[in-house]
């Protein structure tokens, strides 16, 4: 008796039904050829009923064995699929973490670059501000020129320039620097002298009050006091001098000095 064959799938033998069928066929073949009969002849001779029971038990054992083998194979395949799925999921999670880490690194690098750019811009702005010069009195004009002659000045000529300013007008440092004199200056009245970062000095005289002290750092446009008419003065105004040194007699042209620092007069 011939039985058809079945092509097994990948990594899998014949189906459980095929294996059962083959088992049944094998037992049937043994019975047909007399092998089972000859093996069990004494039992058949004694009791035909017992012979049938033994045959049933043999068939049942084959079925149970086949079922057990199929269950084991199914379980192995299920575990293999689960392992492959877990591995794929773990790889996907690892890839996602790597992408997230890279995105975080790029974001942090961008924030750092933007912060550094902002800091550089702020430093540059501060540098420009500190190197900027302004007029000592905002919106004013020169009422008495440098080296103007007359008996009002002990040297015979004006050592600075006068800015028109009503009493109490705000007076500003023309540039950043350090206050080296702040107080009474004789003919200059209440005066302030500032040493600037480029080594030059400026003087502000005849003020009614002062708002800075010696050793104080000042910045361009910072208020240093209020204009007035103290000392040797014919009326409220600001006397402004530019100097190469802190002392009287080292004066230079204040208009040329301010213009060289970008101040329009």
Coordinates of N, CA, C and O in Angstrom, one line a residue, residues 83-263:
X83 N 11.5 35.2 20.4 CA 12.9 35.7 20.5 C 13.3 36.7 19.4 O 13.9 37.7 19.6
X84 N 12.9 36.4 18.1 CA 13.1 37.2 17.0 C 12.4 38.6 17.2 O 13.0 39.6 16.9
X85 N 11.2 38.5 17.6 CA 10.4 39.7 17.8 C 11.0 40.6 18.9 O 11.2 41.8 18.8
X86 N 11.5 40.0 20.0 CA 12.1 40.7 21.1 C 13.4 41.3 20.6 O 13.7 42.5 21.0
X87 N 14.2 40.6 19.8 CA 15.4 41.2 19.3 C 15.2 42.4 18.4 O 15.9 43.4 18.5
X88 N 14.2 42.2 17.6 CA 13.8 43.4 16.7 C 13.4 44.6 17.4 O 13.7 45.7 17.1
X89 N 12.6 44.3 18.5 CA 12.1 45.4 19.3 C 13.2 46.1 20.1 O 13.3 47.3 20.1
X90 N 14.1 45.3 20.6 CA 15.3 45.8 21.3 C 16.2 46.7 20.4 O 16.6 47.7 20.7
X91 N 16.3 46.2 19.1 CA 17.1 47.0 18.1 C 16.5 48.3 17.8 O 17.1 49.3 17.7
X92 N 15.1 48.2 17.6 CA 14.4 49.5 17.3 C 14.5 50.5 18.5 O 14.6 51.7 18.2
X93 N 14.4 50.0 19.7 CA 14.5 50.9 20.9 C 15.9 51.5 20.9 O 16.1 52.6 21.3
X94 N 16.9 50.6 20.6 CA 18.3 51.1 20.7 C 18.5 52.2 19.6 O 19.2 53.2 19.8
X95 N 18.0 52.0 18.4 CA 18.1 53.0 17.3 C 17.4 54.3 17.7 O 17.9 55.4 17.4
X96 N 16.2 54.1 18.3 CA 15.4 55.3 18.7 C 16.2 56.1 19.8 O 16.3 57.4 19.7
X97 N 16.8 55.4 20.7 CA 17.6 56.1 21.8 C 18.8 56.8 21.1 O 19.2 57.9 21.5
X98 N 19.5 56.1 20.1 CA 20.6 56.8 19.5 C 20.2 58.0 18.8 O 20.9 59.0 18.8
X99 N 19.0 58.0 18.1 CA 18.5 59.2 17.3 C 18.2 60.3 18.3 O 18.5 61.4 18.1
X100 N 17.6 59.9 19.4 CA 17.2 60.9 20.4 C 18.5 61.5 21.0 O 18.5 62.8 21.3
X101 N 19.5 60.7 21.3 CA 20.7 61.2 21.8 C 21.4 62.2 20.9 O 21.9 63.2 21.3
X102 N 21.4 61.8 19.6 CA 22.0 62.7 18.6 C 21.3 64.0 18.5 O 21.9 65.1 18.3
X103 N 19.9 63.9 18.5 CA 19.1 65.1 18.4 C 19.4 66.0 19.6 O 19.5 67.3 19.5
X104 N 19.5 65.4 20.8 CA 19.8 66.2 22.0 C 21.2 66.9 21.9 O 21.3 68.1 22.2
X105 N 22.1 66.1 21.4 CA 23.5 66.7 21.2 C 23.5 67.9 20.3 O 24.1 68.9 20.6
X106 N 22.8 67.7 19.2 CA 22.7 68.8 18.2 C 22.0 70.0 18.8 O 22.4 71.2 18.5
X107 N 20.9 69.8 19.5 CA 20.2 70.9 20.1 C 21.0 71.6 21.1 O 21.0 72.9 21.2
X108 N 21.8 70.9 22.0 CA 22.6 71.5 22.9 C 23.8 72.3 22.3 O 24.1 73.4 22.7
X109 N 24.3 71.7 21.2 CA 25.4 72.4 20.5 C 24.8 73.7 19.9 O 25.5 74.7 19.9
X110 N 23.6 73.7 19.4 CA 23.0 74.9 18.8 C 22.8 75.9 19.9 O 23.1 77.1 19.7
X111 N 22.3 75.5 21.0 CA 22.0 76.5 22.1 C 23.4 77.1 22.6 O 23.5 78.3 22.8
X112 N 24.4 76.2 22.7 CA 25.7 76.7 23.1 C 26.3 77.7 22.1 O 26.8 78.8 22.5
X113 N 26.1 77.4 20.8 CA 26.6 78.3 19.7 C 25.9 79.6 19.8 O 26.5 80.7 19.7
X114 N 24.6 79.6 20.0 CA 23.8 80.8 20.0 C 24.2 81.6 21.3 O 24.2 82.9 21.2
X115 N 24.4 80.9 22.4 CA 24.8 81.7 23.6 C 26.1 82.3 23.5 O 26.3 83.5 23.8
X116 N 27.1 81.6 22.8 CA 28.4 82.2 22.6 C 28.3 83.3 21.7 O 29.1 84.3 21.9
X117 N 27.5 83.2 20.6 CA 27.4 84.3 19.7 C 26.8 85.6 20.4 O 27.2 86.7 20.1
X118 N 25.8 85.3 21.2 CA 25.2 86.4 22.0 C 26.2 87.1 22.9 O 26.2 88.3 23.1
X119 N 27.0 86.3 23.6 CA 28.0 86.8 24.5 C 29.0 87.6 23.7 O 29.5 88.7 24.2
X120 N 29.4 87.1 22.6 CA 30.4 87.9 21.8 C 29.8 89.2 21.3 O 30.5 90.2 21.4
X121 N 28.5 89.2 20.9 CA 27.9 90.4 20.5 C 27.8 91.4 21.6 O 28.0 92.6 21.5
X122 N 27.5 90.8 22.8 CA 27.3 91.7 24.0 C 28.7 92.3 24.4 O 28.8 93.5 24.7
X123 N 29.7 91.5 24.3 CA 31.1 92.0 24.6 C 31.5 93.1 23.6 O 32.1 94.1 24.0
X124 N 31.2 92.8 22.3 CA 31.5 93.8 21.3 C 30.8 95.1 21.5 O 31.3 96.2 21.3
X125 N 29.5 95.0 21.8 CA 28.7 96.1 22.1 C 29.2 96.9 23.3 O 29.2 98.2 23.3
X126 N 29.6 96.2 24.3 CA 30.2 96.9 25.5 C 31.5 97.5 25.2 O 31.8 98.7 25.6
X127 N 32.3 96.9 24.3 CA 33.6 97.5 23.9 C 33.3 98.8 23.2 O 34.0 99.8 23.4
X128 N 32.4 98.7 22.2 CA 32.1 99.9 21.5 C 31.5 101.0 22.4 O 31.9 102.2 22.2
X129 N 30.7 100.6 23.3 CA 30.1 101.6 24.2 C 31.2 102.3 25.1 O 31.2 103.5 25.2
X130 N 32.1 101.5 25.6 CA 33.2 102.0 26.4 C 34.2 102.8 25.6 O 34.9 103.7 26.2
X131 N 34.3 102.6 24.3 CA 35.2 103.4 23.5 C 34.5 104.5 22.8 O 35.1 105.2 22.0
X132 N 33.2 104.7 23.1 CA 32.5 105.8 22.5 C 32.6 107.1 23.3 O 32.7 107.0 24.6
X133 N 32.7 108.2 22.7 CA 32.7 109.5 23.4 C 31.5 110.3 23.1 O 30.9 110.1 22.0
X134 N 31.1 111.1 24.0 CA 29.9 111.9 23.9 C 30.2 113.3 24.3 O 31.3 113.6 24.9
X135 N 29.3 114.2 24.0 CA 29.5 115.6 24.4 C 29.2 115.7 25.9 O 28.4 115.0 26.5
X136 N 29.9 116.6 26.6 CA 29.7 116.7 28.1 C 28.3 117.2 28.5 O 27.8 117.0 29.6
X137 N 27.7 118.0 27.6 CA 26.4 118.6 27.9 C 25.5 118.3 26.6 O 25.9 118.7 25.5
X138 N 24.5 117.6 26.8 CA 23.6 117.1 25.7 C 22.9 118.3 25.1 O 22.3 119.1 25.8
X139 N 22.9 118.4 23.8 CA 22.1 119.4 23.1 C 22.6 120.9 23.3 O 21.9 121.8 23.0
X140 N 23.9 121.0 23.7 CA 24.4 122.4 23.9 C 25.3 122.8 22.8 O 25.4 122.1 21.8
X141 N 26.0 123.9 23.0 CA 26.9 124.4 22.0 C 28.1 125.2 22.7 O 28.0 125.5 23.9
X142 N 29.1 125.4 21.9 CA 30.3 126.1 22.5 C 30.1 127.6 22.5 O 29.9 128.2 21.5
X143 N 30.1 128.1 23.7 CA 29.8 129.6 23.8 C 31.1 130.4 23.9 O 31.1 131.6 23.6
X144 N 32.2 129.8 24.3 CA 33.5 130.4 24.3 C 34.5 129.5 23.8 O 34.7 128.3 24.2
X145 N 35.3 129.9 22.8 CA 36.2 129.0 22.1 C 37.5 128.9 22.8 O 37.9 129.6 23.8
X146 N 38.3 127.8 22.4 CA 39.6 127.5 23.0 C 40.6 128.7 22.6 O 40.6 129.1 21.4
X147 N 41.4 129.1 23.5 CA 42.4 130.1 23.4 C 41.8 131.5 23.1 O 42.5 132.4 22.6
X148 N 40.6 131.7 23.5 CA 40.0 133.1 23.4 C 40.8 134.0 24.4 O 41.1 133.5 25.5
X149 N 41.1 135.2 24.0 CA 41.9 136.1 24.8 C 41.0 136.9 25.7 O 39.8 137.1 25.6
X150 N 41.6 137.4 26.8 CA 40.9 138.3 27.7 C 41.5 138.3 29.1 O 42.3 137.4 29.5
X151 N 41.2 139.3 29.9 CA 41.7 139.4 31.2 C 41.1 138.5 32.3 O 41.5 138.4 33.4
X152 N 40.1 137.7 31.9 CA 39.4 136.8 32.8 C 40.3 135.6 33.1 O 40.1 135.0 34.2
X153 N 41.3 135.3 32.3 CA 42.1 134.1 32.5 C 43.5 134.5 32.9 O 44.1 135.4 32.2
X154 N 44.0 133.8 33.8 CA 45.3 134.2 34.4 C 46.4 133.9 33.3 O 47.5 134.6 33.3
X155 N 46.2 133.0 32.4 CA 47.2 132.7 31.4 C 47.1 133.6 30.2 O 48.0 133.6 29.3
X156 N 46.1 134.5 30.2 CA 45.9 135.4 29.1 C 45.0 134.9 28.0 O 44.6 135.6 27.1
X157 N 44.7 133.6 28.1 CA 43.8 133.0 27.1 C 43.0 131.8 27.7 O 43.4 131.3 28.7
X158 N 42.0 131.5 27.0 CA 41.1 130.4 27.5 C 41.8 129.0 27.3 O 42.1 128.7 26.2
X159 N 41.9 128.3 28.4 CA 42.6 127.0 28.3 C 41.6 125.8 27.9 O 42.0 124.7 27.9
X160 N 40.4 126.1 27.8 CA 39.4 125.1 27.4 C 38.3 125.7 26.6 O 38.5 126.7 25.9
X161 N 37.1 125.2 26.6 CA 36.0 125.7 25.9 C 34.8 125.8 26.9 O 34.8 125.0 27.9
X162 N 33.9 126.7 26.7 CA 32.7 126.8 27.6 C 31.5 126.3 26.8 O 31.3 126.6 25.6
X163 N 30.7 125.4 27.5 CA 29.4 124.9 26.9 C 28.3 125.7 27.6 O 28.3 125.9 28.8
X164 N 27.4 126.2 26.8 CA 26.2 126.9 27.3 C 25.4 125.9 28.2 O 25.1 124.8 27.7
X165 N 25.1 126.3 29.4 CA 24.3 125.4 30.3 C 23.8 126.1 31.4 O 24.5 126.8 32.2
X166 N 22.5 126.1 31.6 CA 21.8 126.7 32.7 C 22.2 126.0 34.0 O 22.6 124.8 34.0
X167 N 22.2 126.6 35.1 CA 22.6 126.0 36.4 C 21.7 124.8 36.7 O 20.5 124.8 36.5
X168 N 22.3 123.7 37.1 CA 21.6 122.5 37.4 C 21.5 121.5 36.2 O 20.9 120.5 36.3
X169 N 22.1 121.9 35.0 CA 22.1 121.0 33.9 C 23.0 119.8 34.1 O 24.1 119.9 34.7
X170 N 22.6 118.6 33.7 CA 23.4 117.4 33.9 C 24.7 117.5 33.0 O 24.6 117.8 31.9
X171 N 25.8 117.1 33.7 CA 27.1 117.1 33.1 C 27.5 115.6 33.0 O 27.5 114.9 34.0
X172 N 28.0 115.2 31.8 CA 28.4 113.8 31.6 C 29.8 113.6 31.3 O 30.5 114.5 30.7
X173 N 30.4 112.5 31.8 CA 31.7 112.1 31.4 C 31.7 111.8 29.9 O 30.8 111.2 29.3
X174 N 32.7 112.4 29.2 CA 32.7 112.2 27.7 C 33.1 110.8 27.3 O 32.8 110.4 26.2
X175 N 33.8 110.1 28.1 CA 34.3 108.8 27.8 C 34.5 108.0 29.1 O 34.4 108.5 30.2
X176 N 34.8 106.7 28.9 CA 35.1 105.8 30.1 C 36.4 106.2 30.6 O 37.4 106.6 29.9
X177 N 36.6 106.0 32.0 CA 37.8 106.3 32.6 C 37.7 106.2 34.1 O 36.7 105.7 34.7
X178 N 38.7 106.8 34.8 CA 38.7 106.8 36.3 C 38.8 108.3 36.8 O 39.6 109.1 36.2
X179 N 38.0 108.6 37.8 CA 38.1 109.9 38.4 C 39.3 110.1 39.2 O 39.6 109.3 40.1
X180 N 40.1 111.1 38.8 CA 41.4 111.3 39.6 C 41.3 112.6 40.4 O 42.2 112.8 41.3
X181 N 40.3 113.4 40.2 CA 40.1 114.6 41.0 C 38.6 114.9 41.1 O 37.9 114.9 40.0
X182 N 38.1 115.2 42.3 CA 36.7 115.5 42.4 C 36.5 116.4 43.7 O 36.7 116.0 44.8
X183 N 36.3 117.7 43.5 CA 36.2 118.7 44.6 C 36.5 120.1 44.2 O 36.4 120.4 43.0
X184 N 36.9 120.9 45.1 CA 37.1 122.3 44.9 C 38.5 122.4 44.1 O 39.5 121.9 44.5
X185 N 38.4 123.2 43.1 CA 39.6 123.4 42.2 C 40.0 124.8 42.1 O 40.5 125.2 41.0
X186 N 39.8 125.7 43.1 CA 40.2 127.1 43.0 C 39.4 127.8 42.0 O 38.1 127.9 42.1
X187 N 40.0 128.4 41.0 CA 39.4 129.2 40.0 C 38.3 128.4 39.2 O 37.4 128.9 38.7
X188 N 38.6 127.1 39.2 CA 37.6 126.2 38.5 C 36.4 125.9 39.3 O 35.5 125.3 38.8
X189 N 36.4 126.3 40.6 CA 35.2 126.0 41.4 C 35.1 124.5 41.7 O 36.2 123.8 41.7
X190 N 33.9 124.0 41.8 CA 33.7 122.5 41.9 C 34.1 121.9 40.6 O 33.5 122.2 39.6
X191 N 35.1 121.0 40.6 CA 35.5 120.4 39.3 C 35.8 118.9 39.4 O 36.0 118.4 40.5
X192 N 35.8 118.3 38.3 CA 36.1 116.8 38.2 C 37.2 116.7 37.1 O 37.1 117.3 36.0
X193 N 38.2 115.8 37.3 CA 39.2 115.5 36.3 C 39.1 114.0 36.1 O 39.1 113.2 37.1
X194 N 39.0 113.5 34.9 CA 38.9 112.1 34.6 C 40.1 111.7 33.7 O 40.4 112.3 32.7
X195 N 40.7 110.5 34.1 CA 41.8 109.9 33.2 C 41.1 108.9 32.4 O 40.5 107.9 32.9
X196 N 41.2 109.0 31.0 CA 40.5 108.1 30.1 C 41.4 106.9 29.8 O 42.6 106.9 30.0
X197 N 40.8 105.9 29.1 CA 41.5 104.6 28.8 C 42.6 104.8 27.8 O 43.5 104.0 27.8
X198 N 42.5 105.9 27.0 CA 43.6 106.2 26.1 C 44.7 107.0 26.6 O 45.7 107.4 25.9
X199 N 44.7 107.3 28.0 CA 45.8 108.1 28.6 C 45.6 109.6 28.6 O 46.4 110.3 29.2
X200 N 44.5 110.1 28.0 CA 44.2 111.5 28.0 C 43.3 111.8 29.3 O 42.8 110.9 29.9
X201 N 43.2 113.1 29.5 CA 42.4 113.6 30.7 C 41.4 114.6 30.2 O 41.6 115.4 29.2
X202 N 40.3 114.7 30.9 CA 39.3 115.8 30.7 C 38.9 116.4 32.0 O 38.9 115.8 33.0
X203 N 38.6 117.7 31.9 CA 38.3 118.5 33.2 C 36.9 119.2 33.0 O 36.6 119.7 31.9
X204 N 36.1 119.2 34.0 CA 34.8 119.8 34.0 C 34.7 120.8 35.2 O 34.9 120.4 36.4
X205 N 34.6 122.1 34.9 CA 34.7 123.1 36.0 C 33.4 123.9 36.2 O 32.5 123.9 35.3
X206 N 33.4 124.6 37.3 CA 32.4 125.6 37.7 C 31.0 124.9 38.0 O 30.0 125.5 38.0
X207 N 31.1 123.6 38.4 CA 29.8 122.8 38.6 C 29.2 123.2 40.0 O 29.9 123.6 40.9
X208 N 27.9 123.1 40.0 CA 27.2 123.4 41.3 C 27.3 122.3 42.3 O 27.2 122.5 43.5
X209 N 27.3 121.0 41.8 CA 27.4 119.9 42.6 C 28.1 118.7 41.9 O 28.1 118.7 40.6
X210 N 28.7 117.8 42.6 CA 29.4 116.7 42.1 C 28.7 115.4 42.5 O 28.2 115.3 43.6
X211 N 28.7 114.3 41.6 CA 28.1 113.1 41.9 C 29.0 111.9 41.8 O 28.6 110.7 41.8
X212 N 30.4 112.2 41.7 CA 31.4 111.1 41.6 C 32.5 111.4 42.6 O 32.6 112.6 43.2
X213 N 33.3 110.4 42.9 CA 34.4 110.6 43.8 C 35.7 110.0 43.2 O 35.7 109.3 42.3
X214 N 36.8 110.4 43.8 CA 38.1 110.0 43.3 C 38.2 108.4 43.4 O 37.8 107.8 44.3
X215 N 38.7 107.9 42.3 CA 38.9 106.4 42.2 C 37.7 105.7 41.5 O 37.8 104.5 41.2
X216 N 36.6 106.4 41.3 CA 35.4 105.8 40.7 C 35.6 105.6 39.2 O 36.1 106.5 38.5
X217 N 35.1 104.5 38.7 CA 35.1 104.2 37.3 C 33.8 104.8 36.7 O 32.7 104.7 37.3
X218 N 34.0 105.5 35.6 CA 32.8 106.1 34.9 C 32.8 105.6 33.5 O 33.8 105.1 32.9
X219 N 31.6 105.7 32.9 CA 31.4 105.3 31.5 C 30.9 106.5 30.7 O 30.4 107.5 31.2
X220 N 30.9 106.4 29.3 CA 30.5 107.5 28.5 C 29.0 107.9 28.8 O 28.2 107.0 28.8
X221 N 28.8 109.1 29.0 CA 27.4 109.6 29.2 C 27.0 109.6 30.6 O 25.9 110.0 31.0
X222 N 27.8 109.0 31.5 CA 27.4 108.9 32.9 C 27.5 110.3 33.6 O 28.4 111.1 33.4
X223 N 26.4 110.6 34.3 CA 26.4 111.9 35.0 C 27.4 112.0 36.1 O 27.5 111.1 36.9
X224 N 28.2 113.1 36.1 CA 29.2 113.3 37.1 C 28.9 114.5 38.0 O 29.6 114.7 39.0
X225 N 27.9 115.3 37.7 CA 27.5 116.4 38.5 C 26.6 117.3 37.7 O 26.1 117.0 36.6
X226 N 26.3 118.5 38.3 CA 25.4 119.5 37.7 C 26.2 120.8 37.4 O 27.0 121.2 38.2
X227 N 25.8 121.4 36.3 CA 26.5 122.7 36.0 C 26.2 123.8 36.9 O 25.1 123.7 37.6
X228 N 27.0 124.8 37.0 CA 26.8 125.9 37.9 C 27.7 127.1 37.5 O 28.1 127.3 36.4
X229 N 28.0 127.9 38.5 CA 28.9 129.1 38.3 C 29.8 129.3 39.5 O 30.0 130.4 40.0
X230 N 30.4 128.2 40.0 CA 31.3 128.3 41.1 C 32.7 128.6 40.6 O 33.0 128.4 39.5
X231 N 33.5 129.2 41.6 CA 34.9 129.6 41.2 C 34.9 130.9 40.4 O 34.0 131.7 40.5
X232 N 35.9 131.0 39.6 CA 36.1 132.3 38.8 C 35.2 132.1 37.5 O 35.6 131.7 36.5
X233 N 33.9 132.6 37.7 CA 32.9 132.4 36.6 C 32.1 133.6 36.5 O 31.7 134.3 37.4
X234 N 31.7 133.9 35.2 CA 30.9 135.1 34.9 C 29.4 134.7 34.9 O 28.6 135.6 34.7
X235 N 29.1 133.4 35.0 CA 27.7 133.0 35.0 C 27.6 131.5 34.8 O 28.7 130.8 34.5
X236 N 26.4 130.9 34.9 CA 26.3 129.5 34.8 C 26.8 129.0 33.4 O 26.4 129.5 32.3
X237 N 27.6 128.0 33.4 CA 28.1 127.3 32.2 C 29.0 126.2 32.6 O 29.3 126.0 33.8
X238 N 29.4 125.4 31.6 CA 30.4 124.3 31.9 C 31.7 124.6 31.2 O 31.8 124.8 30.0
X239 N 32.8 124.7 32.0 CA 34.1 124.8 31.5 C 34.7 123.4 31.3 O 34.7 122.6 32.2
X240 N 35.1 123.2 30.0 CA 35.6 121.8 29.7 C 37.0 121.9 29.1 O 37.2 122.8 28.2
X241 N 37.9 121.1 29.6 CA 39.3 121.1 29.1 C 39.6 119.6 28.7 O 39.2 118.7 29.3
X242 N 40.5 119.5 27.7 CA 41.1 118.2 27.3 C 42.6 118.4 27.6 O 43.2 119.4 27.2
X243 N 43.2 117.4 28.2 CA 44.6 117.5 28.6 C 45.4 116.3 28.3 O 44.8 115.2 28.2
X244 N 46.7 116.4 28.2 CA 47.6 115.3 28.1 C 48.1 114.8 29.5 O 48.6 113.7 29.6
X245 N 47.8 115.6 30.5 CA 48.2 115.2 31.9 C 47.1 115.7 32.8 O 46.2 116.4 32.4
X246 N 47.2 115.4 34.1 CA 46.2 115.8 35.1 C 46.3 117.2 35.5 O 45.3 117.8 36.0
X247 N 47.4 117.8 35.3 CA 47.6 119.2 35.9 C 47.4 120.3 34.9 O 47.4 120.1 33.6
X248 N 47.2 121.5 35.4 CA 47.0 122.7 34.6 C 48.2 122.9 33.8 O 49.3 122.7 34.2
X249 N 47.9 123.4 32.5 CA 49.0 123.7 31.6 C 49.3 122.6 30.6 O 50.1 122.8 29.7
X250 N 48.6 121.5 30.7 CA 48.8 120.4 29.7 C 47.6 120.3 28.7 O 47.4 119.3 28.1
X251 N 46.9 121.4 28.6 CA 45.7 121.5 27.8 C 46.0 121.3 26.3 O 47.1 121.7 25.8
X252 N 45.0 120.7 25.6 CA 45.0 120.6 24.1 C 43.7 121.1 23.7 O 42.8 121.3 24.4
X253 N 43.6 121.3 22.3 CA 42.3 121.8 21.8 C 41.1 120.8 22.1 O 41.1 119.7 21.6
X254 N 40.2 121.3 22.9 CA 39.1 120.4 23.3 C 38.2 120.0 22.1 O 37.7 118.9 22.0
X255 N 37.9 121.0 21.2 CA 37.1 120.7 20.0 C 37.7 119.6 19.1 O 37.1 118.7 18.7
X256 N 39.0 119.8 18.8 CA 39.7 118.8 18.0 C 39.7 117.4 18.7 O 39.6 116.4 18.1
X257 N 39.9 117.5 20.0 CA 39.9 116.2 20.8 C 38.6 115.5 20.7 O 38.6 114.3 20.5
X258 N 37.5 116.2 21.0 CA 36.2 115.5 20.9 C 35.9 115.0 19.5 O 35.4 113.9 19.3
X259 N 36.2 115.8 18.5 CA 35.9 115.4 17.1 C 36.8 114.2 16.7 O 36.3 113.3 16.0
X260 N 38.0 114.1 17.2 CA 38.8 112.9 17.0 C 38.3 111.7 17.6 O 38.6 110.6 17.1
X261 N 37.4 111.8 18.5 CA 36.7 110.7 19.2 C 35.3 110.5 18.7 O 34.5 109.8 19.3
X262 N 35.0 111.2 17.6 CA 33.7 110.9 17.0 C 32.5 111.8 17.5 O 31.4 111.6 17.1
X263 N 32.8 112.9 18.2 CA 31.8 113.7 18.8 C 31.6 114.9 17.8 O 32.6 115.6 17.5

